[in-house]
Amino acid sequence: MSKQILILPGDGIGPEIMAEAVKVLELANDKFQLGFSLSHDVIGGAAIDKHGVPLADETLERARKADAVLLGAVGGPKWDKLERDIRPERGLLKIRSQLGLFANLRPAILYPQLADASSLKPEIVSGLDILIVRELTGGIYFGAPRGTRELEGGERQSYDTLPYSESEIRRIARVGFDMARVRGKKLCSVDKANVLASSQLWREIVEEVAKDYPDVELSHMYVDNAAMQLVRAPKQFDVMVTDNMFGDILSDEASMLTGSIGMLPSASLDANNKGMYEPCHGSAPDIAGQGIANPLATILSVSMMLRYSFNQQAAAEAIENAVSLVLDQGLRTGDIWSAGCSKVGTQEMGDAVVAALRNL
Ligand code: IPM
Ligand code: MG
């Protein structure tokens, strides 16, 4: 039976970058005879416009049945005034949580060709290869109670809750250790255990799990220090494991080390490695429709999909090599452009990756 892949382009630059990623995926499908069958649906603002909700039940059902999901990005000013519960972002959070995609892998790798595009000095970032493992279905993103209440005197007060259970911490810690084991064997757990109860339990459980991984060197770091160390000496890190919100923030920060957030792919996996794959960046409404967005993060997300959900290492590597070749040719979208390179648009970049992959 063919493998089903559900494509959810989303909003803003989502459809533009997805069109390029789909070209690459279709070519890989032919070239490596992967037997994939692709179908499309809507999520986020596009789903609000079509169904009145950011994730329709039938879309969720199709995602459940699919072997993997490829997502662009959601959100935009058109839907910003909607109530929190029906905003485009809710669709994304719902699909993550309903599919049980608790492990979010966000690799920050500096392509040597882009050392000049980083805002940090080349010697600080050259050779950078960090993997951020972000817990994705718990913590403050989903904690209850949350809301707004009226205090005595009529003033409003809003609140969120940051809960983590032992089992939630244990399973994400295991992913962190497993990843570290097959990489540089160093895991840094990031928390705020000097202040937060949830972080104290986090640290305790991570220590417990560490007993099963004597070959991995574990360290702990407070999130404020981790944010600083990422720009001071990022190469000290191999794998970082952290909670949902800290991971959201640190992965954006780490992306800039690599030149642009437009380069960062991600994989969100469930307990059986079923996954949803998406770029770490958002829908960038400011540049949507202009054909200038960088499609490489989405193209690299396709490569992560081949690697993690389908164990197609050769095809995954071929896509990564094609991206590298295109960078060698000096092609750059605006976000990674530096003097001496040729500035190209979204489609030209996608076409160049396709051409490189075809010739590999
Ligand atoms: C991300 C995004 C999302 C998140 C938003 C769009 C809800 O920032 O994937 O990092 O906060 O998780
Ligand atoms: Mg984010």
Short mmCIF file of C-alpha atoms and ligand atoms in Angstrom, two decimals:
data_model
loop_
_atom_site.label_atom_id
_atom_site.label_comp_id
_atom_site.label_asym_id
_atom_site.label_seq_id
_atom_site.Cartn_x
_atom_site.Cartn_y
_atom_site.Cartn_z
CA MET A 1 0.00 0.00 0.00
CA SER A 2 1.17 3.50 -0.76
CA LYS A 3 2.19 5.78 2.10
CA GLN A 4 -0.16 8.69 2.61
CA ILE A 5 1.25 12.17 3.15
CA LEU A 6 -1.08 14.99 4.10
CA ILE A 7 0.01 18.43 2.95
CA LEU A 8 -1.24 21.40 4.98
CA PRO A 9 0.18 24.61 3.45
CA GLY A 10 -1.52 26.96 5.93
CA ASP A 11 -1.33 30.76 5.68
CA GLY A 12 0.94 33.62 4.70
CA ILE A 13 4.08 32.34 3.02
CA GLY A 14 2.91 28.76 3.81
CA PRO A 15 1.47 28.01 0.35
CA GLU A 16 4.50 29.53 -1.42
CA ILE A 17 7.14 27.56 0.46
CA MET A 18 5.00 24.42 0.40
CA ALA A 19 4.73 24.50 -3.39
CA GLU A 20 8.54 24.25 -3.57
CA ALA A 21 8.78 21.56 -0.90
CA VAL A 22 6.14 19.50 -2.71
CA LYS A 23 8.15 19.70 -5.95
CA VAL A 24 11.15 18.33 -4.09
CA LEU A 25 9.06 15.65 -2.38
CA GLU A 26 7.51 14.55 -5.68
CA LEU A 27 10.89 14.27 -7.32
CA ALA A 28 12.29 12.28 -4.37
CA ASN A 29 9.19 10.07 -4.56
CA ASP A 30 9.95 9.25 -8.22
CA LYS A 31 13.69 9.06 -7.96
CA PHE A 32 13.79 6.79 -4.92
CA GLN A 33 10.49 5.00 -5.66
CA LEU A 34 9.11 5.83 -2.25
CA GLY A 35 5.49 5.02 -3.11
CA PHE A 36 4.07 8.17 -1.51
CA SER A 37 0.64 9.46 -2.31
CA LEU A 38 0.03 13.13 -1.49
CA SER A 39 -3.21 14.84 -0.55
CA HIS A 40 -3.91 18.45 0.44
CA ASP A 41 -6.09 20.12 3.07
CA VAL A 42 -6.39 23.41 4.97
CA ILE A 43 -5.38 24.50 8.47
CA GLY A 44 -5.17 27.78 10.38
CA GLY A 45 -6.62 30.93 8.85
CA ALA A 46 -7.35 29.12 5.59
CA ALA A 47 -9.48 26.64 7.55
CA ILE A 48 -11.23 29.45 9.42
CA ASP A 49 -12.17 30.99 6.06
CA LYS A 50 -13.41 27.66 4.70
CA HIS A 51 -14.92 25.91 7.74
CA GLY A 52 -15.15 28.57 10.46
CA VAL A 53 -12.65 26.68 12.64
CA PRO A 54 -8.82 26.51 12.47
CA LEU A 55 -8.80 22.70 12.26
CA ALA A 56 -11.87 20.90 10.94
CA ASP A 57 -12.67 17.45 12.35
CA GLU A 58 -12.36 15.87 8.93
CA THR A 59 -8.89 17.38 8.48
CA LEU A 60 -7.82 16.02 11.86
CA GLU A 61 -9.18 12.63 10.84
CA ARG A 62 -7.19 12.69 7.59
CA ALA A 63 -4.09 13.66 9.56
CA ARG A 64 -4.68 10.72 11.91
CA LYS A 65 -4.92 8.33 8.99
CA ALA A 66 -1.93 9.75 7.12
CA ASP A 67 1.52 8.26 7.60
CA ALA A 68 3.01 11.74 7.91
CA VAL A 69 1.93 15.37 7.73
CA LEU A 70 3.84 18.22 6.09
CA LEU A 71 2.81 21.66 7.30
CA GLY A 72 3.69 25.19 6.12
CA ALA A 73 2.81 27.85 8.68
CA VAL A 74 -0.31 29.35 10.21
CA GLY A 75 -1.59 32.77 11.23
CA GLY A 76 -1.82 36.31 9.95
CA PRO A 77 -3.23 39.76 10.68
CA LYS A 78 -6.55 38.88 9.05
CA TRP A 79 -7.38 36.57 11.97
CA ASP A 80 -5.54 38.41 14.77
CA LYS A 81 -8.67 39.94 16.24
CA LEU A 82 -10.37 36.56 16.76
CA GLU A 83 -10.74 35.16 20.24
CA ARG A 84 -7.85 33.01 21.44
CA ASP A 85 -9.78 29.75 21.10
CA ILE A 86 -10.54 30.14 17.42
CA ARG A 87 -7.31 31.74 16.23
CA PRO A 88 -5.27 30.00 13.49
CA GLU A 89 -2.60 28.98 16.05
CA ARG A 90 -5.22 26.90 17.88
CA GLY A 91 -5.42 24.64 14.85
CA LEU A 92 -1.72 23.98 15.05
CA LEU A 93 -1.78 23.34 18.79
CA LYS A 94 -4.78 21.06 18.40
CA ILE A 95 -3.23 18.90 15.69
CA ARG A 96 -0.01 18.61 17.72
CA SER A 97 -1.85 17.56 20.83
CA GLN A 98 -4.51 15.36 19.20
CA LEU A 99 -1.86 13.41 17.30
CA GLY A 100 0.24 13.08 20.46
CA LEU A 101 3.27 14.72 18.83
CA PHE A 102 5.09 15.37 22.07
CA ALA A 103 8.67 15.35 20.78
CA ASN A 104 9.69 18.31 18.67
CA LEU A 105 13.14 18.05 17.14
CA ARG A 106 14.64 21.34 15.97
CA PRO A 107 18.13 20.98 14.56
CA ALA A 108 20.18 24.17 14.26
CA ILE A 109 22.94 23.40 11.80
CA LEU A 110 25.16 25.99 10.22
CA TYR A 111 25.79 25.31 6.57
CA PRO A 112 29.43 26.39 6.10
CA GLN A 113 28.35 28.44 3.06
CA LEU A 114 26.21 30.61 5.36
CA ALA A 115 28.80 31.49 8.01
CA ASP A 116 28.66 35.10 6.81
CA ALA A 117 24.88 35.27 7.06
CA SER A 118 24.91 34.63 10.80
CA SER A 119 24.70 37.65 13.05
CA LEU A 120 27.52 36.09 15.08
CA LYS A 121 31.20 35.97 14.17
CA PRO A 122 32.06 33.02 11.88
CA GLU A 123 34.47 31.53 14.46
CA ILE A 124 31.67 31.38 17.04
CA VAL A 125 29.24 29.53 14.76
CA SER A 126 31.30 27.61 12.22
CA GLY A 127 30.64 23.89 12.54
CA LEU A 128 27.58 24.51 14.69
CA ASP A 129 25.31 21.46 15.03
CA ILE A 130 22.79 21.64 17.86
CA LEU A 131 19.59 19.67 18.29
CA ILE A 132 16.89 21.23 20.41
CA VAL A 133 14.38 18.70 21.72
CA ARG A 134 11.27 20.64 22.70
CA GLU A 135 8.37 19.11 24.64
CA LEU A 136 5.39 19.98 22.45
CA THR A 137 2.10 18.86 23.94
CA GLY A 138 2.30 19.95 27.55
CA GLY A 139 3.32 22.79 29.83
CA ILE A 140 1.98 26.30 29.71
CA TYR A 141 0.69 25.95 26.13
CA PHE A 142 -2.00 23.53 27.26
CA GLY A 143 -2.21 23.91 31.07
CA ALA A 144 -5.53 24.55 32.78
CA PRO A 145 -6.87 26.63 34.32
CA ARG A 146 -6.26 29.57 32.10
CA GLY A 147 -8.31 32.62 31.44
CA THR A 148 -9.22 36.06 32.67
CA ARG A 149 -11.08 36.89 35.85
CA GLU A 150 -12.23 40.04 37.48
CA LEU A 151 -10.58 41.05 40.71
CA GLU A 152 -12.31 42.92 43.49
CA GLY A 153 -12.41 46.51 42.36
CA GLY A 154 -13.12 45.51 38.77
CA GLU A 155 -9.56 45.12 37.50
CA ARG A 156 -9.04 42.14 35.13
CA GLN A 157 -6.38 39.53 35.79
CA SER A 158 -5.25 36.84 33.32
CA TYR A 159 -3.48 33.62 34.18
CA ASP A 160 -1.94 30.52 32.62
CA THR A 161 -0.81 27.29 34.26
CA LEU A 162 2.44 25.41 33.74
CA PRO A 163 1.89 21.75 34.66
CA TYR A 164 4.23 18.83 33.90
CA SER A 165 3.59 15.27 34.98
CA GLU A 166 6.36 12.78 35.66
CA SER A 167 5.42 10.69 32.63
CA GLU A 168 5.45 13.72 30.32
CA ILE A 169 8.92 14.68 31.54
CA ARG A 170 10.19 11.12 31.42
CA ARG A 171 9.21 10.48 27.80
CA ILE A 172 10.71 13.71 26.46
CA ALA A 173 13.86 13.20 28.54
CA ARG A 174 14.22 9.76 26.94
CA VAL A 175 14.01 11.31 23.47
CA GLY A 176 16.72 13.77 24.49
CA PHE A 177 19.00 11.00 25.75
CA ASP A 178 18.30 8.76 22.76
CA MET A 179 19.20 11.58 20.37
CA ALA A 180 22.34 12.48 22.34
CA ARG A 181 23.41 8.85 22.29
CA VAL A 182 23.58 8.76 18.49
CA ARG A 183 25.21 12.21 18.24
CA GLY A 184 27.82 13.86 20.47
CA LYS A 185 26.68 12.08 23.68
CA LYS A 186 26.03 15.34 25.53
CA LEU A 187 22.62 16.38 26.81
CA CYS A 188 21.86 19.74 28.40
CA SER A 189 18.49 19.93 30.14
CA VAL A 190 17.20 23.49 30.29
CA ASP A 191 14.80 24.58 33.03
CA LYS A 192 14.09 27.27 35.59
CA ALA A 193 14.44 25.06 38.64
CA ASN A 194 15.56 27.98 40.81
CA VAL A 195 12.02 29.40 40.56
CA LEU A 196 9.43 27.01 39.08
CA ALA A 197 7.94 23.93 40.75
CA SER A 198 7.41 22.28 37.35
CA SER A 199 11.13 22.75 36.63
CA GLN A 200 12.12 21.19 39.93
CA LEU A 201 10.22 18.04 39.04
CA TRP A 202 11.64 18.26 35.51
CA ARG A 203 15.19 18.21 36.87
CA GLU A 204 14.45 15.37 39.29
CA ILE A 205 12.97 13.15 36.56
CA VAL A 206 15.71 13.95 34.06
CA GLU A 207 18.26 12.88 36.69
CA GLU A 208 16.33 9.65 37.18
CA VAL A 209 16.22 8.88 33.44
CA ALA A 210 19.95 9.66 33.21
CA LYS A 211 20.68 6.47 35.16
CA ASP A 212 19.70 4.49 32.05
CA TYR A 213 22.16 6.46 29.93
CA PRO A 214 25.55 6.30 31.64
CA ASP A 215 27.20 6.90 28.25
CA VAL A 216 25.57 10.33 27.87
CA GLU A 217 27.00 13.33 29.75
CA LEU A 218 24.11 15.23 31.34
CA SER A 219 24.20 18.86 32.41
CA HIS A 220 21.47 21.22 33.63
CA MET A 221 21.18 24.88 32.80
CA TYR A 222 18.74 27.60 33.77
CA VAL A 223 16.94 28.95 30.76
CA ASP A 224 18.20 32.52 31.17
CA ASN A 225 21.78 31.28 31.20
CA ALA A 226 21.06 28.95 28.26
CA ALA A 227 19.78 31.91 26.24
CA MET A 228 23.00 33.73 26.97
CA GLN A 229 25.28 30.73 26.32
CA LEU A 230 23.61 30.18 22.94
CA VAL A 231 24.94 33.50 21.71
CA ARG A 232 28.18 33.43 23.73
CA ALA A 233 29.50 29.95 22.94
CA PRO A 234 26.86 27.88 21.12
CA LYS A 235 29.22 25.09 20.16
CA GLN A 236 29.28 23.87 23.78
CA PHE A 237 25.86 22.31 23.09
CA ASP A 238 25.06 19.01 21.45
CA VAL A 239 21.45 18.14 22.37
CA MET A 240 19.30 20.43 24.50
CA VAL A 241 16.04 19.15 26.01
CA THR A 242 13.50 21.58 27.37
CA ASP A 243 9.85 22.35 27.96
CA ASN A 244 7.34 23.69 25.48
CA MET A 245 7.70 27.42 26.03
CA PHE A 246 11.46 27.49 26.67
CA GLY A 247 11.92 25.37 23.55
CA ASP A 248 9.81 27.76 21.49
CA ILE A 249 11.99 30.69 22.53
CA LEU A 250 15.40 29.00 22.44
CA SER A 251 14.80 27.48 19.02
CA ASP A 252 14.07 30.89 17.49
CA GLU A 253 17.25 32.16 19.10
CA ALA A 254 19.29 29.18 17.87
CA SER A 255 17.96 29.66 14.36
CA MET A 256 19.70 33.00 14.05
CA LEU A 257 23.02 31.32 14.72
CA THR A 258 22.51 29.45 11.47
CA GLY A 259 21.96 32.60 9.44
CA SER A 260 18.19 32.70 9.28
CA ILE A 261 15.11 31.11 10.74
CA GLY A 262 14.32 30.38 7.09
CA MET A 263 16.82 27.50 7.29
CA LEU A 264 15.37 25.64 10.29
CA PRO A 265 13.25 22.52 9.78
CA SER A 266 11.49 20.57 12.50
CA ALA A 267 9.97 17.20 13.20
CA SER A 268 7.20 16.59 15.71
CA LEU A 269 6.96 12.92 16.60
CA ASP A 270 4.63 10.71 18.57
CA ALA A 271 5.66 7.64 20.54
CA ASN A 272 5.82 5.56 17.33
CA ASN A 273 7.71 8.08 15.20
CA LYS A 274 4.64 9.09 13.28
CA GLY A 275 5.28 12.71 12.59
CA MET A 276 4.34 16.13 11.43
CA TYR A 277 7.06 18.13 9.74
CA GLU A 278 7.18 21.89 9.52
CA PRO A 279 9.61 24.78 9.28
CA CYS A 280 10.31 26.47 12.64
CA HIS A 281 9.41 29.86 11.22
CA GLY A 282 5.96 31.40 11.09
CA SER A 283 3.73 32.55 8.26
CA ALA A 284 5.61 35.86 7.79
CA PRO A 285 2.57 37.87 6.63
CA ASP A 286 4.84 40.87 5.95
CA ILE A 287 6.41 39.11 2.96
CA ALA A 288 3.56 36.78 1.97
CA GLY A 289 2.61 36.77 -1.69
CA GLN A 290 5.86 38.39 -2.81
CA GLY A 291 7.64 35.18 -3.81
CA ILE A 292 10.72 36.01 -1.73
CA ALA A 293 10.38 33.64 1.25
CA ASN A 294 13.06 31.03 1.83
CA PRO A 295 11.65 27.55 1.10
CA LEU A 296 14.70 25.69 2.45
CA ALA A 297 13.36 25.12 5.98
CA THR A 298 10.31 23.37 4.50
CA ILE A 299 12.43 21.45 1.99
CA LEU A 300 14.68 20.33 4.84
CA SER A 301 11.55 19.33 6.78
CA VAL A 302 10.79 16.93 3.91
CA SER A 303 14.21 15.45 4.44
CA MET A 304 13.51 15.02 8.17
CA MET A 305 10.25 13.30 7.25
CA LEU A 306 12.05 10.80 5.04
CA ARG A 307 14.54 10.15 7.80
CA TYR A 308 12.31 9.85 10.85
CA SER A 309 8.95 8.60 9.61
CA PHE A 310 10.05 6.46 6.66
CA ASN A 311 13.63 5.51 7.45
CA GLN A 312 14.68 6.55 3.92
CA GLN A 313 18.16 7.73 4.84
CA ALA A 314 19.53 7.86 1.28
CA ALA A 315 16.68 10.01 -0.01
CA ALA A 316 16.91 12.29 3.04
CA GLU A 317 20.61 12.74 2.54
CA ALA A 318 20.15 13.43 -1.16
CA ILE A 319 17.81 16.34 -0.37
CA GLU A 320 20.27 17.74 2.16
CA ASN A 321 23.07 17.44 -0.38
CA ALA A 322 20.94 19.15 -3.02
CA VAL A 323 20.36 22.07 -0.63
CA SER A 324 24.06 22.26 0.07
CA LEU A 325 24.88 22.24 -3.66
CA VAL A 326 22.49 25.11 -4.29
CA LEU A 327 24.17 27.09 -1.52
CA ASP A 328 27.53 26.24 -3.13
CA GLN A 329 26.21 27.76 -6.35
CA GLY A 330 25.78 31.03 -4.43
CA LEU A 331 21.99 31.13 -4.63
CA ARG A 332 20.39 32.94 -1.68
CA THR A 333 16.95 34.16 -0.76
CA GLY A 334 16.93 37.61 0.83
CA ASP A 335 17.09 36.34 4.42
CA ILE A 336 20.42 34.54 3.87
CA TRP A 337 21.87 36.82 1.22
CA SER A 338 25.35 38.29 1.63
CA ALA A 339 27.56 40.25 -0.74
CA GLY A 340 28.81 38.30 -3.75
CA CYS A 341 25.85 35.90 -3.84
CA SER A 342 22.91 35.90 -6.26
CA LYS A 343 19.60 36.85 -4.77
CA VAL A 344 16.78 34.53 -5.85
CA GLY A 345 13.08 34.19 -5.08
CA THR A 346 11.16 31.31 -3.52
CA GLN A 347 10.42 29.54 -6.78
CA GLU A 348 13.91 29.91 -8.23
CA MET A 349 15.34 28.47 -5.02
CA GLY A 350 12.93 25.53 -5.16
CA ASP A 351 13.71 24.92 -8.84
CA ALA A 352 17.43 24.97 -8.12
CA VAL A 353 17.04 22.32 -5.39
CA VAL A 354 14.94 20.21 -7.74
CA ALA A 355 17.59 20.50 -10.48
CA ALA A 356 20.38 19.61 -8.06
CA LEU A 357 18.46 16.62 -6.71
CA ARG A 358 17.68 15.41 -10.21
CA ASN A 359 21.37 15.46 -11.13
CA LEU A 360 22.63 13.79 -7.98
C1 IPM B 1 6.46 27.43 16.68
C2 IPM B 1 5.45 28.56 16.63
C3 IPM B 1 4.17 28.12 17.31
C4 IPM B 1 4.49 27.78 18.75
C5 IPM B 1 3.02 29.14 17.22
C6 IPM B 1 2.69 29.51 15.80
C7 IPM B 1 1.79 28.67 17.95
O1 IPM B 1 6.00 29.69 17.22
O2 IPM B 1 6.14 26.36 16.13
O3 IPM B 1 7.52 27.61 17.26
O4 IPM B 1 4.56 28.67 19.60
O5 IPM B 1 4.70 26.60 19.03
MG MG B 2 8.05 29.51 17.75
#
